[in-house]
Amino acid sequence: MMDSEINQEGFQVFPYLQGERVFLRLATVDDIPQIISFYQNNAAHFEKVASAKPHEFYTLEFWKNTIITSQQDYQNDKACNLFIFDLTNNIVGFINFFSFIRGAFHACILGYGLTETTREKGLMTEALKLAINFVFNDLNMHRIMANYSPTNECSGRLLRRLNFVVEGYAIDYLRIHSKSGLFHSDCS
């Protein structure tokens, strides 16, 4: 099920994407304790592919502001930042579509992450299929770009499974842990 209709006040209803084993939606302030716990419990796992988060990242105030900004970015057609929930309503990951470009291009960048304990079970494949379908069909994107480190073989396999195509290598594209690296630039 996908919901992206316009309500009576003229605002777009936030997406709710339902799969067989997961559902995706934007966060609300009620999710903050679970979001903080999700990131704290998975900090070491995520730091393998992203820089360490500052202390403020794990605070109530940070997430209140982030959620407000995320909802505004969605309303203003700038980004779509979704959390992945299992069917028991636990956050197991995130999918972010950001840097929306409109005009003739209609493109965005994809970022994602999943808890270490739920990897290799097909949940991210299911979630990304739902999200990508929503972004192409409901948000009218024509192109989604994703970057991953060639050493992250799981991401490489996942993106190939979802029909992303390697377009090249972006040398020194991202700086993680104060080091530049070689990243694939993939697009669908």
CSV table of C-alpha atoms in Angstrom, one decimal:
chain,number,residue,atom,x,y,z
A,1,MET,CA,0.0,0.0,0.0
A,2,MET,CA,1.3,3.4,-0.9
A,3,ASP,CA,-0.2,6.7,0.3
A,4,SER,CA,0.8,10.0,-1.2
A,5,GLU,CA,-2.5,11.8,-1.7
A,6,ILE,CA,-3.3,15.4,-1.0
A,7,ASN,CA,-5.3,16.1,2.2
A,8,GLN,CA,-8.0,18.7,2.6
A,9,GLU,CA,-5.5,21.4,3.7
A,10,GLY,CA,-3.6,20.9,0.4
A,11,PHE,CA,-0.6,19.2,2.1
A,12,GLN,CA,0.7,16.0,0.7
A,13,VAL,CA,0.1,13.1,3.1
A,14,PHE,CA,3.3,11.5,4.2
A,15,PRO,CA,4.1,8.2,2.6
A,16,TYR,CA,3.3,4.9,4.2
A,17,LEU,CA,4.7,2.0,2.2
A,18,GLN,CA,3.7,-1.5,3.3
A,19,GLY,CA,5.5,-4.7,2.2
A,20,GLU,CA,5.2,-8.3,3.3
A,21,ARG,CA,7.8,-8.0,6.1
A,22,VAL,CA,8.5,-4.3,6.5
A,23,PHE,CA,6.8,-0.9,6.3
A,24,LEU,CA,8.4,2.5,5.6
A,25,ARG,CA,7.4,5.9,6.7
A,26,LEU,CA,8.8,9.3,7.8
A,27,ALA,CA,9.6,9.6,11.5
A,28,THR,CA,7.4,11.3,14.0
A,29,VAL,CA,8.4,12.8,17.4
A,30,ASP,CA,6.9,9.6,19.0
A,31,ASP,CA,9.7,7.6,17.3
A,32,ILE,CA,12.5,9.6,18.9
A,33,PRO,CA,13.4,7.2,21.7
A,34,GLN,CA,13.5,4.3,19.3
A,35,ILE,CA,15.5,6.2,16.7
A,36,ILE,CA,18.1,7.1,19.3
A,37,SER,CA,18.3,3.6,20.5
A,38,PHE,CA,18.5,2.3,16.9
A,39,TYR,CA,21.5,4.5,16.2
A,40,GLN,CA,23.2,3.9,19.5
A,41,ASN,CA,22.9,0.1,19.2
A,42,ASN,CA,24.2,0.2,15.6
A,43,ALA,CA,26.9,2.9,15.9
A,44,ALA,CA,29.8,0.5,15.5
A,45,HIS,CA,28.2,-1.2,12.5
A,46,PHE,CA,27.4,2.1,10.7
A,47,GLU,CA,30.8,3.6,11.5
A,48,LYS,CA,32.3,1.0,9.1
A,49,VAL,CA,30.9,2.9,6.2
A,50,ALA,CA,30.2,6.4,7.7
A,51,SER,CA,32.0,8.8,10.0
A,52,ALA,CA,31.2,8.7,13.7
A,53,LYS,CA,28.3,10.8,14.8
A,54,PRO,CA,28.7,13.7,17.2
A,55,HIS,CA,27.3,13.4,20.7
A,56,GLU,CA,24.4,15.7,19.8
A,57,PHE,CA,23.2,13.2,17.2
A,58,TYR,CA,22.0,11.0,20.1
A,59,THR,CA,19.9,13.7,21.8
A,60,LEU,CA,16.1,14.4,21.9
A,61,GLU,CA,16.6,18.0,20.7
A,62,PHE,CA,18.6,16.9,17.7
A,63,TRP,CA,15.9,14.5,16.6
A,64,LYS,CA,13.1,16.9,17.2
A,65,ASN,CA,14.8,19.3,14.8
A,66,THR,CA,15.7,16.6,12.3
A,67,ILE,CA,12.1,15.2,12.2
A,68,ILE,CA,10.7,18.7,11.6
A,69,THR,CA,13.3,19.4,8.9
A,70,SER,CA,12.6,16.0,7.3
A,71,GLN,CA,8.9,16.6,7.2
A,72,GLN,CA,9.4,20.1,5.7
A,73,ASP,CA,11.9,18.7,3.2
A,74,TYR,CA,9.3,16.2,2.1
A,75,GLN,CA,6.5,18.8,1.8
A,76,ASN,CA,8.9,21.1,-0.1
A,77,ASP,CA,10.0,18.3,-2.6
A,78,LYS,CA,13.6,18.3,-1.4
A,79,ALA,CA,14.0,14.9,0.2
A,80,CYS,CA,12.2,11.7,1.4
A,81,ASN,CA,13.7,10.3,4.5
A,82,LEU,CA,12.1,7.0,5.5
A,83,PHE,CA,12.6,4.6,8.4
A,84,ILE,CA,12.2,0.9,7.9
A,85,PHE,CA,10.1,-0.9,10.5
A,86,ASP,CA,9.6,-4.6,10.9
A,87,LEU,CA,6.0,-5.8,11.4
A,88,THR,CA,6.4,-5.6,15.2
A,89,ASN,CA,7.0,-1.8,14.8
A,90,ASN,CA,10.8,-1.9,15.5
A,91,ILE,CA,13.1,0.3,13.5
A,92,VAL,CA,15.5,-1.9,11.5
A,93,GLY,CA,16.9,0.6,9.0
A,94,PHE,CA,16.5,3.8,7.0
A,95,ILE,CA,16.3,4.8,3.4
A,96,ASN,CA,17.0,8.4,2.5
A,97,PHE,CA,16.4,10.0,-0.9
A,98,PHE,CA,17.9,13.5,-0.9
A,99,SER,CA,19.3,16.3,-3.0
A,100,PHE,CA,16.2,16.4,-5.2
A,101,ILE,CA,16.9,17.9,-8.6
A,102,ARG,CA,13.9,18.9,-10.7
A,103,GLY,CA,13.5,20.4,-14.1
A,104,ALA,CA,14.4,18.1,-17.0
A,105,PHE,CA,16.6,15.9,-14.7
A,106,HIS,CA,14.2,14.7,-11.9
A,107,ALA,CA,17.0,13.0,-10.0
A,108,CYS,CA,18.0,12.3,-6.4
A,109,ILE,CA,20.6,10.5,-4.3
A,110,LEU,CA,19.9,7.4,-2.3
A,111,GLY,CA,21.4,6.5,1.1
A,112,TYR,CA,20.4,3.5,3.3
A,113,GLY,CA,21.4,1.4,6.3
A,114,LEU,CA,20.2,-1.7,8.1
A,115,THR,CA,20.9,-3.1,11.5
A,116,GLU,CA,23.7,-5.6,11.5
A,117,THR,CA,21.3,-8.3,13.0
A,118,THR,CA,18.9,-8.0,10.1
A,119,ARG,CA,21.4,-8.0,7.2
A,120,GLU,CA,21.4,-10.8,4.6
A,121,LYS,CA,17.7,-11.5,5.1
A,122,GLY,CA,16.3,-9.6,2.1
A,123,LEU,CA,14.6,-6.9,4.2
A,124,MET,CA,16.6,-4.1,2.5
A,125,THR,CA,15.8,-5.5,-0.9
A,126,GLU,CA,12.1,-5.5,0.0
A,127,ALA,CA,12.2,-2.0,1.5
A,128,LEU,CA,14.2,-0.5,-1.4
A,129,LYS,CA,11.9,-2.1,-4.0
A,130,LEU,CA,8.9,-0.4,-2.2
A,131,ALA,CA,10.8,2.9,-1.8
A,132,ILE,CA,12.2,3.1,-5.3
A,133,ASN,CA,8.8,2.3,-6.8
A,134,PHE,CA,7.3,5.1,-4.8
A,135,VAL,CA,10.1,7.6,-5.8
A,136,PHE,CA,9.7,6.8,-9.5
A,137,ASN,CA,5.9,6.6,-9.7
A,138,ASP,CA,4.7,8.9,-7.0
A,139,LEU,CA,7.5,11.5,-6.7
A,140,ASN,CA,8.1,11.4,-10.5
A,141,MET,CA,11.9,10.9,-10.3
A,142,HIS,CA,13.6,9.7,-13.5
A,143,ARG,CA,17.0,8.8,-12.0
A,144,ILE,CA,18.2,7.6,-8.6
A,145,MET,CA,21.9,7.7,-7.8
A,146,ALA,CA,23.7,5.7,-5.2
A,147,ASN,CA,27.3,5.6,-4.1
A,148,TYR,CA,29.0,2.8,-2.2
A,149,SER,CA,32.6,1.7,-1.4
A,150,PRO,CA,33.8,-1.2,-3.6
A,151,THR,CA,34.9,-2.9,-0.4
A,152,ASN,CA,31.2,-3.0,0.7
A,153,GLU,CA,30.3,-6.1,-1.3
A,154,CYS,CA,26.8,-6.3,0.3
A,155,SER,CA,25.8,-2.9,-1.0
A,156,GLY,CA,27.3,-3.8,-4.4
A,157,ARG,CA,25.2,-6.9,-4.7
A,158,LEU,CA,22.1,-5.2,-3.4
A,159,LEU,CA,22.3,-2.4,-5.9
A,160,ARG,CA,22.9,-4.8,-8.8
A,161,ARG,CA,19.9,-6.8,-7.7
A,162,LEU,CA,17.9,-3.6,-7.9
A,163,ASN,CA,19.1,-2.9,-11.5
A,164,PHE,CA,21.5,-0.1,-10.6
A,165,VAL,CA,24.3,0.2,-13.2
A,166,VAL,CA,27.9,1.1,-12.4
A,167,GLU,CA,28.7,4.3,-14.3
A,168,GLY,CA,32.2,4.8,-13.0
A,169,TYR,CA,34.4,5.4,-10.0
A,170,ALA,CA,34.4,8.6,-8.0
A,171,ILE,CA,37.9,8.9,-6.6
A,172,ASP,CA,38.1,10.9,-3.4
A,173,TYR,CA,34.4,11.5,-3.6
A,174,LEU,CA,33.6,11.0,0.1
A,175,ARG,CA,35.7,11.5,3.2
A,176,ILE,CA,35.0,8.9,5.9
A,177,HIS,CA,37.1,8.7,9.1
A,178,SER,CA,39.3,11.5,7.7
A,179,LYS,CA,40.2,9.4,4.6
A,180,SER,CA,39.2,9.8,1.0
A,181,GLY,CA,38.4,6.7,-0.9
A,182,LEU,CA,37.3,5.2,-4.1
A,183,PHE,CA,33.5,4.9,-4.5
A,184,HIS,CA,31.3,3.4,-7.2
A,185,SER,CA,28.8,5.8,-8.6
A,186,ASP,CA,25.7,3.8,-9.4
A,187,CYS,CA,22.4,5.0,-10.9
A,188,SER,CA,19.1,3.5,-11.8
